[in-house]
């Protein structure tokens, strides 16, 4: 029997917001070594305020394609310019994103596990299990950004887990 196609997002916005709160329950901004954030359902001013309050020096855009049809202010060039005006560096790391074909496999298989398996093997293992050089030599502290509100519905949580396994502490803004 063929798997039922995965509908994204898989939870209601309220459930995704609650998921984010649960993710951060035992974490704090003050003790964080790095940050992540999703822009879904948030105003741009709220995002920039959170970045500045946390003292973020560098935003890593880990979207495979850094374009937003519905939020043009968060597309690559516009975002870079706005961050620069706030004194925050912008770096896009395409290879830390999830390619369209991998997302399509998850939709077809009916589960995000397809993405997580690919991501752990192709991105996390080569970049975060031993070699943190690239990550640790960016403006510090770093905030990795993607779309999803709930980190557990986004590939950024795979990086988050790997960094915490290395002794760093994170917080999803």
MMTF fields as JSON, N, C-alpha, C and O atoms, coordinates in Angstrom:
{
  "mmtfVersion": "1.0.0",
  "mmtfProducer": "UNKNOWN",
  "numBonds": 691,
  "numAtoms": 692,
  "numGroups": 173,
  "numChains": 1,
  "numModels": 1,
  "chainsPerModel": [1],
  "groupsPerChain": [173],
  "chainIdList": ["A"],
  "bondAtomList": [4, 2, 8, 6, 12, 10, 16, 14, 20, 18, 24, 22, 28, 26, 32, 30, 36, 34, 40, 38, 44, 42, 48, 46, 52, 50, 56, 54, 60, 58, 64, 62, 68, 66, 72, 70, 76, 74, 80, 78, 84, 82, 88, 86, 92, 90, 96, 94, 100, 98, 104, 102, 108, 106, 112, 110, 116, 114, 120, 118, 124, 122, 128, 126, 132, 130, 136, 134, 140, 138, 144, 142, 148, 146, 152, 150, 156, 154, 160, 158, 164, 162, 168, 166, 172, 170, 176, 174, 180, 178, 184, 182, 188, 186, 192, 190, 196, 194, 200, 198, 204, 202, 208, 206, 212, 210, 216, 214, 220, 218, 224, 222, 228, 226, 232, 230, 236, 234, 240, 238, 244, 242, 248, 246, 252, 250, 256, 254, 260, 258, 264, 262, 268, 266, 272, 270, 276, 274, 280, 278, 284, 282, 288, 286, 292, 290, 296, 294, 300, 298, 304, 302, 308, 306, 312, 310, 316, 314, 320, 318, 324, 322, 328, 326, 332, 330, 336, 334, 340, 338, 344, 342, 348, 346, 352, 350, 356, 354, 360, 358, 364, 362, 368, 366, 372, 370, 376, 374, 380, 378, 384, 382, 388, 386, 392, 390, 396, 394, 400, 398, 404, 402, 408, 406, 412, 410, 416, 414, 420, 418, 424, 422, 428, 426, 432, 430, 436, 434, 440, 438, 444, 442, 448, 446, 452, 450, 456, 454, 460, 458, 464, 462, 468, 466, 472, 470, 476, 474, 480, 478, 484, 482, 488, 486, 492, 490, 496, 494, 500, 498, 504, 502, 508, 506, 512, 510, 516, 514, 520, 518, 524, 522, 528, 526, 532, 530, 536, 534, 540, 538, 544, 542, 548, 546, 552, 550, 556, 554, 560, 558, 564, 562, 568, 566, 572, 570, 576, 574, 580, 578, 584, 582, 588, 586, 592, 590, 596, 594, 600, 598, 604, 602, 608, 606, 612, 610, 616, 614, 620, 618, 624, 622, 628, 626, 632, 630, 636, 634, 640, 638, 644, 642, 648, 646, 652, 650, 656, 654, 660, 658, 664, 662, 668, 666, 672, 670, 676, 674, 680, 678, 684, 682, 688, 686],
  "bondOrderList": [1, 1, 1, 1, 1, 1, 1, 1, 1, 1, 1, 1, 1, 1, 1, 1, 1, 1, 1, 1, 1, 1, 1, 1, 1, 1, 1, 1, 1, 1, 1, 1, 1, 1, 1, 1, 1, 1, 1, 1, 1, 1, 1, 1, 1, 1, 1, 1, 1, 1, 1, 1, 1, 1, 1, 1, 1, 1, 1, 1, 1, 1, 1, 1, 1, 1, 1, 1, 1, 1, 1, 1, 1, 1, 1, 1, 1, 1, 1, 1, 1, 1, 1, 1, 1, 1, 1, 1, 1, 1, 1, 1, 1, 1, 1, 1, 1, 1, 1, 1, 1, 1, 1, 1, 1, 1, 1, 1, 1, 1, 1, 1, 1, 1, 1, 1, 1, 1, 1, 1, 1, 1, 1, 1, 1, 1, 1, 1, 1, 1, 1, 1, 1, 1, 1, 1, 1, 1, 1, 1, 1, 1, 1, 1, 1, 1, 1, 1, 1, 1, 1, 1, 1, 1, 1, 1, 1, 1, 1, 1, 1, 1, 1, 1, 1, 1, 1, 1, 1, 1, 1, 1],
  "groupList": [{"groupName": "UNK", "atomNameList": ["N", "CA", "C", "O"], "elementList": ["N", "C", "C", "O"], "formalChargeList": [0, 0, 0, 0], "bondAtomList": [1, 0, 2, 1, 3, 2], "bondOrderList": [1, 1, 2], "singleLetterCode": "X", "chemCompType": "L-PEPTIDE LINKING"}],
  "groupTypeList": [0, 0, 0, 0, 0, 0, 0, 0, 0, 0, 0, 0, 0, 0, 0, 0, 0, 0, 0, 0, 0, 0, 0, 0, 0, 0, 0, 0, 0, 0, 0, 0, 0, 0, 0, 0, 0, 0, 0, 0, 0, 0, 0, 0, 0, 0, 0, 0, 0, 0, 0, 0, 0, 0, 0, 0, 0, 0, 0, 0, 0, 0, 0, 0, 0, 0, 0, 0, 0, 0, 0, 0, 0, 0, 0, 0, 0, 0, 0, 0, 0, 0, 0, 0, 0, 0, 0, 0, 0, 0, 0, 0, 0, 0, 0, 0, 0, 0, 0, 0, 0, 0, 0, 0, 0, 0, 0, 0, 0, 0, 0, 0, 0, 0, 0, 0, 0, 0, 0, 0, 0, 0, 0, 0, 0, 0, 0, 0, 0, 0, 0, 0, 0, 0, 0, 0, 0, 0, 0, 0, 0, 0, 0, 0, 0, 0, 0, 0, 0, 0, 0, 0, 0, 0, 0, 0, 0, 0, 0, 0, 0, 0, 0, 0, 0, 0, 0, 0, 0, 0, 0, 0, 0],
  "groupIdList": [1, 2, 3, 4, 5, 6, 7, 8, 9, 10, 11, 12, 13, 14, 15, 16, 17, 18, 19, 20, 21, 22, 23, 24, 25, 26, 27, 28, 29, 30, 31, 32, 33, 34, 35, 36, 37, 38, 39, 40, 41, 42, 43, 44, 45, 46, 47, 48, 49, 50, 51, 52, 53, 54, 55, 56, 57, 58, 59, 60, 61, 62, 63, 64, 65, 66, 67, 68, 69, 70, 71, 72, 73, 74, 75, 76, 77, 78, 79, 80, 81, 82, 83, 84, 85, 86, 87, 88, 89, 90, 91, 92, 93, 94, 95, 96, 97, 98, 99, 100, 101, 102, 103, 104, 105, 106, 107, 108, 109, 110, 111, 112, 113, 114, 115, 116, 117, 118, 119, 120, 121, 122, 123, 124, 125, 126, 127, 128, 129, 130, 131, 132, 133, 134, 135, 136, 137, 138, 139, 140, 141, 142, 143, 144, 145, 146, 147, 148, 149, 150, 151, 152, 153, 154, 155, 156, 157, 158, 159, 160, 161, 162, 163, 164, 165, 166, 167, 168, 169, 170, 171, 172, 173],
  "secStructList": [7, 7, 7, 7, 7, 7, 7, 1, 1, 7, 1, 7, 2, 2, 2, 2, 2, 2, 2, 2, 2, 2, 2, 2, 6, 6, 7, 7, 6, 6, 6, 7, 1, 3, 3, 3, 3, 3, 7, 6, 6, 7, 7, 2, 2, 2, 2, 2, 2, 2, 2, 2, 2, 6, 6, 7, 7, 3, 3, 3, 3, 7, 7, 1, 1, 7, 7, 7, 1, 1, 7, 4, 4, 4, 1, 2, 2, 2, 2, 2, 2, 2, 2, 2, 2, 6, 6, 7, 3, 3, 3, 3, 7, 4, 4, 4, 1, 7, 7, 2, 2, 2, 2, 2, 2, 2, 2, 2, 2, 6, 1, 6, 2, 2, 2, 2, 2, 2, 2, 0, 0, 0, 0, 0, 2, 2, 2, 2, 1, 1, 7, 7, 2, 2, 2, 2, 6, 1, 1, 1, 1, 3, 3, 3, 3, 3, 1, 7, 1, 1, 4, 4, 4, 1, 6, 2, 2, 2, 2, 2, 2, 2, 2, 2, 2, 6, 6, 7, 7, 3, 3, 3, 7],
  "xCoordList": [0.84, 0.0, 0.887, 1.828, 0.584, 1.363, 1.105, -0.027, 2.182, 2.061, 1.197, 1.199, 0.48, -0.33, 0.627, 1.54, 0.436, 1.336, 1.382, 0.367, 2.57, 2.782, 2.263, 2.639, 1.415, 0.911, 1.735, 1.8, 2.356, 3.186, 2.476, 1.89, 2.482, 2.952, 2.024, 0.864, 2.546, 1.78, 0.906, -0.001, 1.159, 0.392, -0.225, 0.195, -1.225, -1.814, -0.786, 0.183, -0.995, -0.074, 0.001, 1.085, -1.12, -1.116, -0.257, 0.533, -0.407, 0.391, 1.873, 2.725, 2.187, 3.587, 4.169, 5.324, 3.381, 3.845, 4.058, 5.026, 3.167, 3.325, 4.559, 5.264, 4.816, 6.004, 7.282, 8.234, 7.296, 8.465, 8.664, 9.789, 7.585, 7.681, 8.203, 9.045, 7.711, 8.181, 9.662, 10.412, 10.071, 11.469, 12.389, 13.462, 11.968, 12.797, 12.631, 13.309, 11.753, 11.381, 12.575, 12.562, 13.577, 14.726, 15.929, 17.058, 15.686, 16.777, 16.517, 15.396, 17.566, 17.376, 18.248, 19.306, 17.786, 18.546, 19.88, 20.916, 19.851, 21.05, 22.164, 23.343, 21.812, 22.823, 23.166, 23.986, 22.555, 22.739, 24.068, 24.514, 24.688, 25.897, 25.557, 26.347, 24.373, 23.911, 22.39, 21.75, 21.827, 20.383, 19.897, 20.662, 18.608, 17.929, 16.627, 16.175, 16.028, 14.705, 14.035, 14.689, 12.713, 11.892, 11.049, 10.669, 10.758, 10.008, 8.517, 7.772, 8.072, 6.667, 5.794, 6.019, 4.786, 3.821, 4.341, 3.68, 5.511, 6.106, 6.315, 6.591, 6.181, 6.463, 7.98, 8.706, 8.435, 9.87, 10.456, 11.544, 9.749, 10.265, 10.458, 11.411, 9.556, 9.679, 10.945, 11.661, 11.212, 12.4, 13.664, 14.562, 13.735, 14.933, 15.131, 16.265, 14.061, 14.151, 14.703, 15.556, 14.22, 14.705, 16.19, 16.944, 16.614, 18.031, 18.9, 19.935, 18.475, 19.251, 19.273, 20.319, 18.141, 18.074, 18.994, 19.567, 19.132, 19.987, 21.461, 22.326, 21.75, 23.13, 23.696, 24.912, 22.83, 23.259, 24.151, 23.829, 25.272, 26.223, 26.161, 26.582, 25.628, 25.61, 24.368, 24.077, 23.636, 22.5, 22.945, 23.405, 22.797, 23.072, 21.744, 20.902, 21.559, 20.356, 20.583, 21.384, 19.876, 20.088, 18.933, 18.667, 18.257, 17.273, 18.042, 18.985, 17.657, 18.323, 18.179, 19.141, 16.975, 16.697, 16.243, 15.131, 17.073, 16.768, 15.826, 16.153, 14.669, 13.681, 12.341, 11.997, 11.591, 10.24, 9.282, 9.367, 8.367, 7.379, 6.441, 6.013, 6.122, 5.138, 5.764, 5.068, 7.049, 7.753, 9.021, 10.128, 8.867, 10.033, 11.099, 12.274, 10.714, 11.696, 12.636, 13.677, 12.268, 13.109, 13.819, 14.409, 13.759, 14.56, 15.988, 16.231, 16.918, 18.349, 18.858, 19.386, 18.716, 19.282, 18.617, 19.297, 17.293, 16.579, 16.94, 17.144, 17.014, 17.368, 18.794, 19.048, 19.722, 21.116, 21.221, 21.935, 20.513, 20.562, 19.99, 20.562, 18.87, 18.251, 19.117, 19.259, 19.686, 20.578, 21.812, 22.236, 22.387, 23.571, 23.275, 24.117, 22.085, 21.69, 21.602, 21.692, 21.425, 21.367, 22.709, 22.824, 23.726, 25.05, 25.196, 26.069, 24.347, 24.382, 24.808, 24.266, 25.778, 26.269, 25.265, 24.588, 25.178, 24.304, 25.173, 26.019, 24.961, 25.664, 24.635, 23.909, 24.588, 23.72, 24.571, 25.603, 24.135, 24.846, 23.873, 23.186, 23.85, 22.927, 23.054, 22.051, 24.294, 24.499, 23.984, 23.975, 23.557, 22.924, 21.401, 20.694, 20.897, 19.464, 19.02, 19.827, 17.735, 17.163, 16.712, 15.803, 17.339, 16.957, 15.511, 14.936, 14.959, 13.567, 13.297, 12.248, 14.226, 13.994, 13.903, 13.165, 14.64, 14.563, 13.231, 12.597, 12.804, 11.479, 10.38, 9.417, 10.528, 9.533, 9.469, 8.384, 10.609, 10.618, 9.857, 9.164, 9.982, 9.26, 7.761, 6.977, 7.367, 5.949, 5.408, 4.33, 6.167, 5.746, 5.693, 4.767, 6.686, 6.75, 5.777, 5.457, 5.306, 4.351, 4.974, 4.267, 6.298, 6.962, 8.195, 8.9, 8.428, 9.624, 10.885, 11.995, 10.723, 11.886, 12.792, 14.011, 12.21, 12.991, 13.967, 15.132, 13.481, 14.347, 15.4, 16.583, 14.973, 15.928, 17.034, 18.2, 16.689, 17.712, 18.71, 19.922, 18.194, 19.077, 19.932, 21.135, 19.316, 20.01, 21.125, 22.231, 20.837, 21.863, 23.06, 24.207, 22.797, 23.871, 24.631, 25.859, 23.912, 24.524, 25.021, 25.933, 24.438, 24.8, 25.367, 26.47, 24.627, 25.051, 26.357, 27.312, 26.395, 27.591, 28.868, 29.841, 28.909, 30.157, 30.481, 31.642, 29.491, 29.739, 29.691, 30.275, 29.024, 28.79, 29.197, 29.28, 29.45, 29.815, 31.267, 31.583, 32.139, 33.541, 34.081, 34.818, 33.732, 34.323, 33.399, 32.501, 33.625, 32.818, 33.521, 33.045, 34.641, 35.46, 34.647, 34.693, 33.916, 33.163, 32.13, 31.975, 31.435, 30.394, 30.982, 30.46, 32.058, 32.62, 33.426, 33.776, 33.727, 34.511, 33.67, 34.186, 32.391, 31.499, 31.315, 31.705, 30.713, 30.425, 29.608, 28.64, 29.97, 29.373, 28.628, 29.165, 27.469, 26.737, 26.012, 25.693, 25.777, 25.15, 23.684, 23.329, 22.833, 21.441, 21.169, 21.294, 20.802, 20.455, 18.973, 18.138, 18.653, 17.256, 16.717, 17.431, 15.42, 14.665, 13.229, 12.978, 12.307, 10.923, 10.082, 9.443, 10.08, 9.129, 9.215, 10.305, 8.067, 7.962, 8.476, 9.277, 8.025, 8.383, 9.7, 9.767, 10.74, 12.027, 11.963, 12.721, 11.073, 11.019, 10.418, 10.495, 9.822, 9.307, 10.28, 9.955, 11.471, 12.466, 13.796, 14.122, 14.552, 15.866, 16.831, 17.821, 16.574, 17.507, 17.622, 18.642, 16.582, 16.673, 17.699, 18.217, 18.002, 19.027, 20.407, 21.225, 20.673, 21.93, 21.961, 22.977, 20.851, 20.707, 21.103, 21.904, 20.538, 20.829, 22.312, 22.928, 22.881, 24.3, 25.199, 26.185, 24.873, 25.68, 25.557, 26.547, 24.361, 24.201, 24.948, 25.448, 25.032, 25.797, 27.29, 28.027, 27.734, 29.132, 29.382, 30.49, 28.345, 28.5, 28.068, 28.157, 27.599, 27.102, 25.638, 24.948, 25.185, 23.778, 23.087, 23.653, 21.856, 21.1, 19.777, 19.317, 19.169, 17.838, 17.181, 17.818, 15.91, 15.178, 14.464, 13.539, 14.884, 14.311, 12.892, 12.268],
  "yCoordList": [-1.182, 0.0, 1.247, 1.35, 2.168, 3.386, 4.325, 4.455, 4.981, 5.913, 7.105, 7.536, 7.614, 8.812, 10.003, 10.147, 10.852, 12.006, 12.903, 13.146, 13.378, 14.27, 15.653, 16.224, 16.181, 17.535, 18.459, 18.26, 19.455, 20.396, 21.723, 22.164, 22.381, 21.86, 20.776, 20.686, 19.956, 18.813, 19.154, 18.391, 20.279, 20.673, 22.051, 22.797, 22.377, 23.718, 24.735, 24.369, 26.018, 27.06, 27.074, 27.217, 26.928, 26.919, 25.774, 25.967, 24.593, 23.436, 23.661, 23.242, 24.32, 24.608, 25.606, 25.472, 26.611, 27.578, 26.894, 27.194, 25.982, 25.232, 24.326, 24.156, 23.745, 22.913, 23.695, 23.183, 24.927, 25.785, 26.048, 25.986, 26.34, 26.577, 25.34, 25.449, 24.177, 22.939, 22.695, 22.247, 22.993, 22.82, 23.645, 23.184, 24.855, 25.773, 25.622, 26.309, 24.746, 24.672, 24.61, 25.297, 23.831, 23.694, 24.513, 24.261, 25.488, 26.305, 27.77, 28.147, 28.61, 30.041, 30.851, 30.399, 32.044, 32.962, 33.285, 33.312, 33.528, 33.946, 32.901, 33.258, 31.634, 30.566, 30.011, 29.1, 30.542, 29.988, 30.398, 31.538, 29.435, 29.673, 29.966, 30.572, 29.529, 29.758, 29.806, 29.417, 30.292, 30.441, 29.892, 29.745, 29.596, 29.292, 30.079, 30.514, 30.261, 30.883, 30.595, 30.396, 30.579, 30.471, 31.724, 32.31, 32.137, 33.387, 33.18, 34.157, 31.958, 31.67, 32.306, 32.106, 33.082, 33.67, 34.821, 35.232, 35.353, 36.436, 37.681, 37.593, 38.824, 40.081, 40.285, 39.875, 40.917, 41.144, 41.929, 41.606, 42.96, 43.759, 42.917, 43.124, 41.974, 41.073, 40.222, 40.028, 39.72, 38.898, 39.712, 39.263, 40.918, 41.741, 42.163, 42.24, 42.43, 42.774, 41.599, 41.787, 40.387, 39.194, 38.966, 38.619, 39.157, 38.987, 39.985, 39.621, 41.234, 42.265, 42.04, 42.196, 41.679, 41.428, 40.281, 40.297, 39.291, 38.142, 38.427, 37.612, 39.572, 39.92, 39.169, 39.022, 38.694, 37.936, 38.808, 39.963, 38.241, 38.938, 38.462, 39.17, 37.246, 36.665, 35.802, 34.956, 36.012, 35.16, 34.239, 34.687, 32.937, 31.932, 31.529, 30.932, 31.849, 31.471, 30.064, 29.857, 29.093, 27.705, 27.177, 25.976, 28.103, 27.695, 27.327, 28.024, 26.264, 25.88, 26.992, 27.36, 27.513, 28.632, 29.803, 29.773, 30.833, 31.93, 32.988, 34.174, 32.534, 33.424, 33.147, 31.999, 34.213, 34.057, 34.838, 36.063, 34.118, 34.784, 35.648, 36.714, 35.185, 35.875, 36.874, 37.737, 36.769, 37.667, 38.184, 37.795, 39.055, 39.509, 40.186, 40.186, 40.755, 41.382, 40.35, 40.705, 39.06, 37.996, 37.196, 36.151, 37.689, 37.107, 37.607, 38.647, 36.876, 37.044, 38.495, 38.952, 39.209, 40.571, 41.532, 42.302, 41.488, 42.378, 42.08, 42.992, 40.797, 40.396, 40.828, 41.374, 40.583, 40.974, 42.48, 42.899, 43.282, 44.731, 45.165, 46.019, 44.581, 44.96, 44.529, 45.272, 43.341, 42.888, 43.784, 44.143, 44.142, 45.005, 46.348, 46.888, 46.883, 48.153, 48.027, 49.022, 46.791, 46.534, 46.063, 45.737, 46.027, 45.592, 44.082, 43.592, 43.345, 41.884, 41.364, 41.77, 40.467, 39.864, 38.82, 38.17, 38.667, 37.658, 36.705, 37.136, 35.401, 34.385, 33.347, 32.781, 33.109, 32.048, 30.805, 30.859, 29.671, 28.412, 27.417, 26.649, 27.472, 26.64, 25.162, 24.455, 24.692, 23.258, 22.778, 21.573, 23.676, 23.28, 23.289, 23.045, 23.566, 23.533, 22.159, 21.239, 22.037, 20.776, 20.984, 21.774, 20.282, 20.436, 20.015, 19.198, 20.588, 20.33, 18.837, 18.343, 18.113, 16.686, 15.883, 14.9, 16.285, 15.598, 15.911, 15.024, 17.177, 17.535, 16.756, 16.305, 16.602, 15.86, 14.4, 13.821, 13.801, 12.421, 12.301, 11.31, 13.304, 13.297, 13.397, 12.716, 14.241, 14.372, 13.044, 12.603, 12.41, 11.132, 10.021, 9.209, 9.983, 8.896, 9.115, 8.175, 10.345, 10.633, 10.918, 10.951, 11.126, 11.372, 12.263, 12.205, 13.075, 13.919, 13.123, 13.622, 11.895, 11.056, 10.938, 10.831, 10.956, 10.932, 12.103, 11.94, 13.284, 14.47, 14.317, 14.557, 13.915, 13.836, 12.831, 13.097, 11.676, 10.673, 11.23, 11.109, 11.842, 12.434, 13.529, 13.597, 14.384, 15.532, 15.106, 15.645, 14.147, 13.664, 13.108, 13.393, 12.321, 11.692, 12.699, 12.655, 13.594, 14.479, 15.812, 16.406, 16.291, 17.617, 17.552, 18.037, 16.96, 16.975, 16.215, 16.751, 14.977, 14.169, 14.83, 14.918, 15.298, 15.898, 17.27, 17.678, 17.984, 19.355, 19.578, 20.549, 18.725, 19.04, 17.965, 18.245, 16.769, 15.728, 15.828, 15.441, 16.328, 16.489, 17.844, 18.473, 18.293, 19.495, 20.696, 20.927, 21.455, 22.638, 23.914, 25.019, 23.76, 24.912, 25.998, 27.165, 25.622, 26.62, 27.323, 28.542, 26.552, 27.123, 28.057, 29.15, 27.632, 28.4, 29.615, 30.449, 29.734, 30.87, 31.924, 32.711, 31.935, 32.98, 33.997, 33.75, 35.159, 36.141, 35.497, 34.791, 35.718, 34.987, 35.914, 36.984, 35.62, 34.391, 34.373, 35.406, 33.163, 32.881, 32.52, 31.92, 32.896, 32.444, 31.838, 32.517, 30.573, 29.906, 30.097, 29.868, 30.513, 30.798, 29.888, 29.443, 29.631, 28.941, 29.425, 30.472, 28.711, 29.164, 28.753, 29.598, 27.476, 26.899, 27.477, 27.696, 27.717, 28.21, 27.168, 27.487, 25.939, 24.857, 24.236, 23.667, 24.338, 23.778, 22.291, 21.815, 21.546, 20.106, 19.781, 18.637, 20.761, 20.565, 21.109, 21.182, 21.485, 22.103, 21.374, 20.846, 21.349, 20.714, 21.376, 20.756, 22.62, 23.291, 22.562, 22.678, 21.805, 21.088, 19.965, 19.551, 19.468, 18.422, 19.007, 18.355, 20.232, 20.915, 21.228, 21.028, 21.716, 22.066, 20.877, 21.023, 19.705, 18.5, 18.149, 17.814, 18.225, 17.893, 18.854, 18.428, 20.141, 21.116, 20.916, 21.027, 20.623, 20.356, 19.079, 18.994, 18.098, 16.875, 17.176, 16.418, 18.293, 18.717, 19.626, 20.125, 19.831, 20.621, 22.076, 22.819, 22.492, 23.854, 23.903, 22.884, 25.078, 25.244, 26.159, 27.164, 25.81, 26.602, 27.072, 26.644, 27.979, 28.492, 28.902, 29.534, 28.551, 28.951, 30.26, 30.297, 31.339, 32.675, 32.785, 33.84],
  "zCoordList": [0.0, 0.0, 0.0, 0.787, -0.868, -0.999, 0.183, 0.651, 0.662, 1.786, 1.391, 0.238, 2.34, 2.119, 1.982, 2.795, 0.976, 0.794, 2.034, 2.685, 2.335, 3.469, 3.118, 2.094, 3.953, 3.756, 4.645, 5.858, 4.054, 4.82, 4.945, 3.957, 6.059, 7.34, 7.866, 7.463, 8.77, 9.262, 10.463, 10.796, 11.117, 12.302, 12.08, 11.195, 12.893, 12.841, 13.327, 13.992, 12.997, 13.452, 14.973, 15.538, 15.629, 17.1, 17.633, 18.557, 17.056, 17.481, 17.195, 17.978, 16.077, 15.748, 16.742, 17.146, 17.142, 18.134, 19.484, 20.183, 19.854, 21.105, 21.035, 22.029, 19.86, 19.67, 19.91, 20.497, 19.456, 19.67, 21.162, 21.656, 21.878, 23.319, 24.043, 24.934, 23.664, 24.283, 23.984, 24.851, 22.756, 22.359, 23.256, 23.646, 23.578, 24.363, 25.873, 26.637, 26.306, 27.72, 28.678, 29.7, 28.392, 29.29, 28.82, 29.241, 27.952, 27.391, 27.701, 28.045, 27.577, 27.796, 26.846, 26.409, 26.54, 25.694, 26.348, 25.684, 27.649, 28.378, 28.358, 28.36, 28.341, 28.384, 27.007, 26.896, 25.968, 24.624, 24.005, 24.136, 23.327, 22.54, 21.084, 20.361, 20.665, 19.295, 19.315, 20.291, 18.213, 18.109, 16.776, 15.823, 16.737, 15.487, 15.506, 16.565, 14.343, 14.289, 12.959, 11.935, 13.007, 11.816, 11.705, 12.718, 10.497, 10.332, 10.101, 10.015, 10.0, 9.768, 10.858, 12.051, 10.411, 11.334, 12.17, 13.124, 11.836, 12.63, 11.775, 10.578, 12.403, 11.726, 11.675, 12.581, 10.613, 10.446, 11.605, 12.082, 12.068, 13.182, 14.441, 15.192, 14.667, 15.825, 15.711, 16.693, 14.511, 14.284, 14.539, 15.251, 13.953, 14.113, 15.564, 16.036, 16.26, 17.676, 18.48, 19.348, 18.196, 18.901, 18.622, 19.532, 17.374, 17.023, 17.78, 18.34, 17.792, 18.475, 19.987, 20.617, 20.57, 22.013, 22.423, 23.512, 21.55, 21.844, 21.541, 21.861, 20.929, 20.603, 19.409, 19.289, 18.531, 17.357, 16.477, 16.198, 16.047, 15.184, 13.732, 12.818, 13.534, 12.193, 12.025, 12.871, 10.936, 10.588, 9.464, 8.414, 9.709, 8.694, 8.09, 8.761, 6.841, 6.116, 5.593, 4.682, 6.169, 5.775, 4.917, 4.877, 4.236, 3.24, 1.971, 1.598, 1.321, 0.082, -0.951, -1.626, -1.06, -1.959, -1.096, -0.568, -0.94, -0.008, -0.585, -0.638, -1.009, -1.602, -0.937, -0.658, -0.687, -0.155, -1.044, -1.139, -1.697, -2.551, -1.725, -2.169, -0.518, 0.311, 1.269, 1.803, 1.491, 2.397, 1.697, 2.067, 0.692, -0.073, 0.786, 0.417, 1.912, 2.803, 3.412, 3.964, 3.312, 3.853, 2.765, 3.04, 1.531, 0.46, 0.603, 1.217, 0.044, 0.288, 0.287, 1.301, -0.801, -0.895, 0.081, 0.759, 0.154, 1.072, 2.526, 3.328, 2.848, 4.21, 4.545, 5.619, 3.62, 3.843, 4.12, 5.031, 3.335, 3.51, 4.853, 5.53, 5.235, 6.506, 7.69, 8.662, 7.609, 8.679, 8.77, 9.869, 7.635, 7.628, 8.29, 9.008, 8.049, 8.675, 10.194, 10.913, 10.678, 12.12, 12.665, 13.846, 11.804, 12.244, 12.357, 13.074, 11.652, 11.694, 10.326, 9.297, 10.329, 9.094, 8.595, 9.391, 7.277, 6.651, 5.846, 5.061, 6.045, 5.271, 4.826, 5.643, 3.515, 2.999, 2.792, 2.124, 3.37, 3.197, 2.556, 3.23, 1.236, 0.447, 0.788, 0.889, 0.966, 1.192, 2.546, 2.797, 3.422, 4.68, 4.552, 5.53, 3.356, 3.094, 2.62, 2.484, 2.372, 1.897, 0.454, 0.196, -0.487, -1.895, -2.157, -1.437, -3.19, -3.569, -3.764, -3.35, -4.386, -4.637, -3.34, -3.277, -2.31, -1.016, -0.344, 0.227, -0.412, 0.133, -0.593, 0.028, -1.903, -2.687, -2.249, -2.197, -1.935, -1.443, -0.127, 0.101, 0.737, 2.01, 1.774, 2.434, 0.84, 0.524, -0.001, 0.398, -0.901, -1.469, -0.43, -0.431, 0.456, 1.447, 2.6, 3.328, 2.771, 3.828, 5.176, 6.183, 5.223, 6.504, 6.34, 5.332, 7.348, 7.356, 7.674, 7.488, 8.148, 8.464, 7.235, 7.371, 6.06, 4.816, 4.78, 4.417, 5.159, 5.189, 6.272, 6.031, 7.473, 8.597, 8.301, 8.595, 7.723, 7.389, 6.381, 6.563, 5.318, 4.31, 4.931, 4.682, 5.737, 6.31, 7.261, 7.205, 8.126, 9.058, 8.299, 8.646, 7.268, 6.495, 5.627, 5.555, 4.977, 3.981, 4.519, 3.943, 5.612, 6.122, 7.534, 7.783, 8.45, 9.856, 10.059, 10.621, 9.602, 9.855, 9.329, 10.077, 8.073, 7.583, 8.183, 8.171, 8.702, 9.155, 10.659, 11.14, 11.417, 12.829, 13.815, 15.011, 13.373, 14.328, 14.781, 15.906, 13.948, 14.323, 13.91, 14.669, 12.742, 12.175, 12.36, 11.55, 13.428, 13.698, 13.227, 13.485, 12.544, 12.145, 11.435, 11.826, 10.41, 9.641, 10.516, 10.452, 11.322, 12.178, 13.236, 13.46, 13.881, 14.99, 14.552, 15.387, 13.268, 12.793, 12.086, 11.293, 12.372, 11.877, 12.987, 14.129, 12.656, 13.697, 14.798, 14.513, 16.03, 17.144, 18.068, 18.353, 18.558, 18.33, 16.984, 16.395, 16.542, 15.255, 15.48, 16.495, 14.513, 14.494, 13.121, 12.101, 13.099, 11.843, 11.568, 12.443, 10.364, 10.029, 8.948, 8.049, 9.074, 8.048, 8.15, 8.748, 7.6, 7.511, 8.722, 9.348, 9.047, 9.982, 11.388, 11.916, 11.977, 13.35, 14.34, 15.218, 14.202, 15.115, 14.659, 13.57, 15.473, 15.052, 14.73, 13.884, 15.385, 15.125, 13.768, 13.32, 13.107, 11.752, 10.704, 9.519, 11.155, 10.268, 10.398, 11.461, 9.323, 9.348, 10.318, 10.707, 10.721, 11.637, 12.967, 13.646, 13.353, 14.626, 14.563, 15.6, 13.378, 13.253, 13.557, 14.207, 13.091, 13.414, 14.904, 15.569, 15.416, 16.824, 17.709, 18.633, 17.42, 18.204, 18.125, 19.137, 16.931, 16.752, 17.523, 18.125, 17.511, 18.244, 19.751, 20.474, 20.222, 21.652, 22.055, 23.176, 21.172, 21.457, 21.591, 22.223, 20.989, 21.089, 22.307, 22.5, 23.114, 24.333, 24.228, 25.205, 23.049, 22.907, 23.348, 23.355, 23.709, 24.111, 23.122, 22.693, 22.759, 21.79, 22.329, 23.388, 21.56, 21.869, 20.564, 19.722, 20.387, 19.198, 19.484, 20.296, 18.823, 19.054, 18.513, 18.625]
}
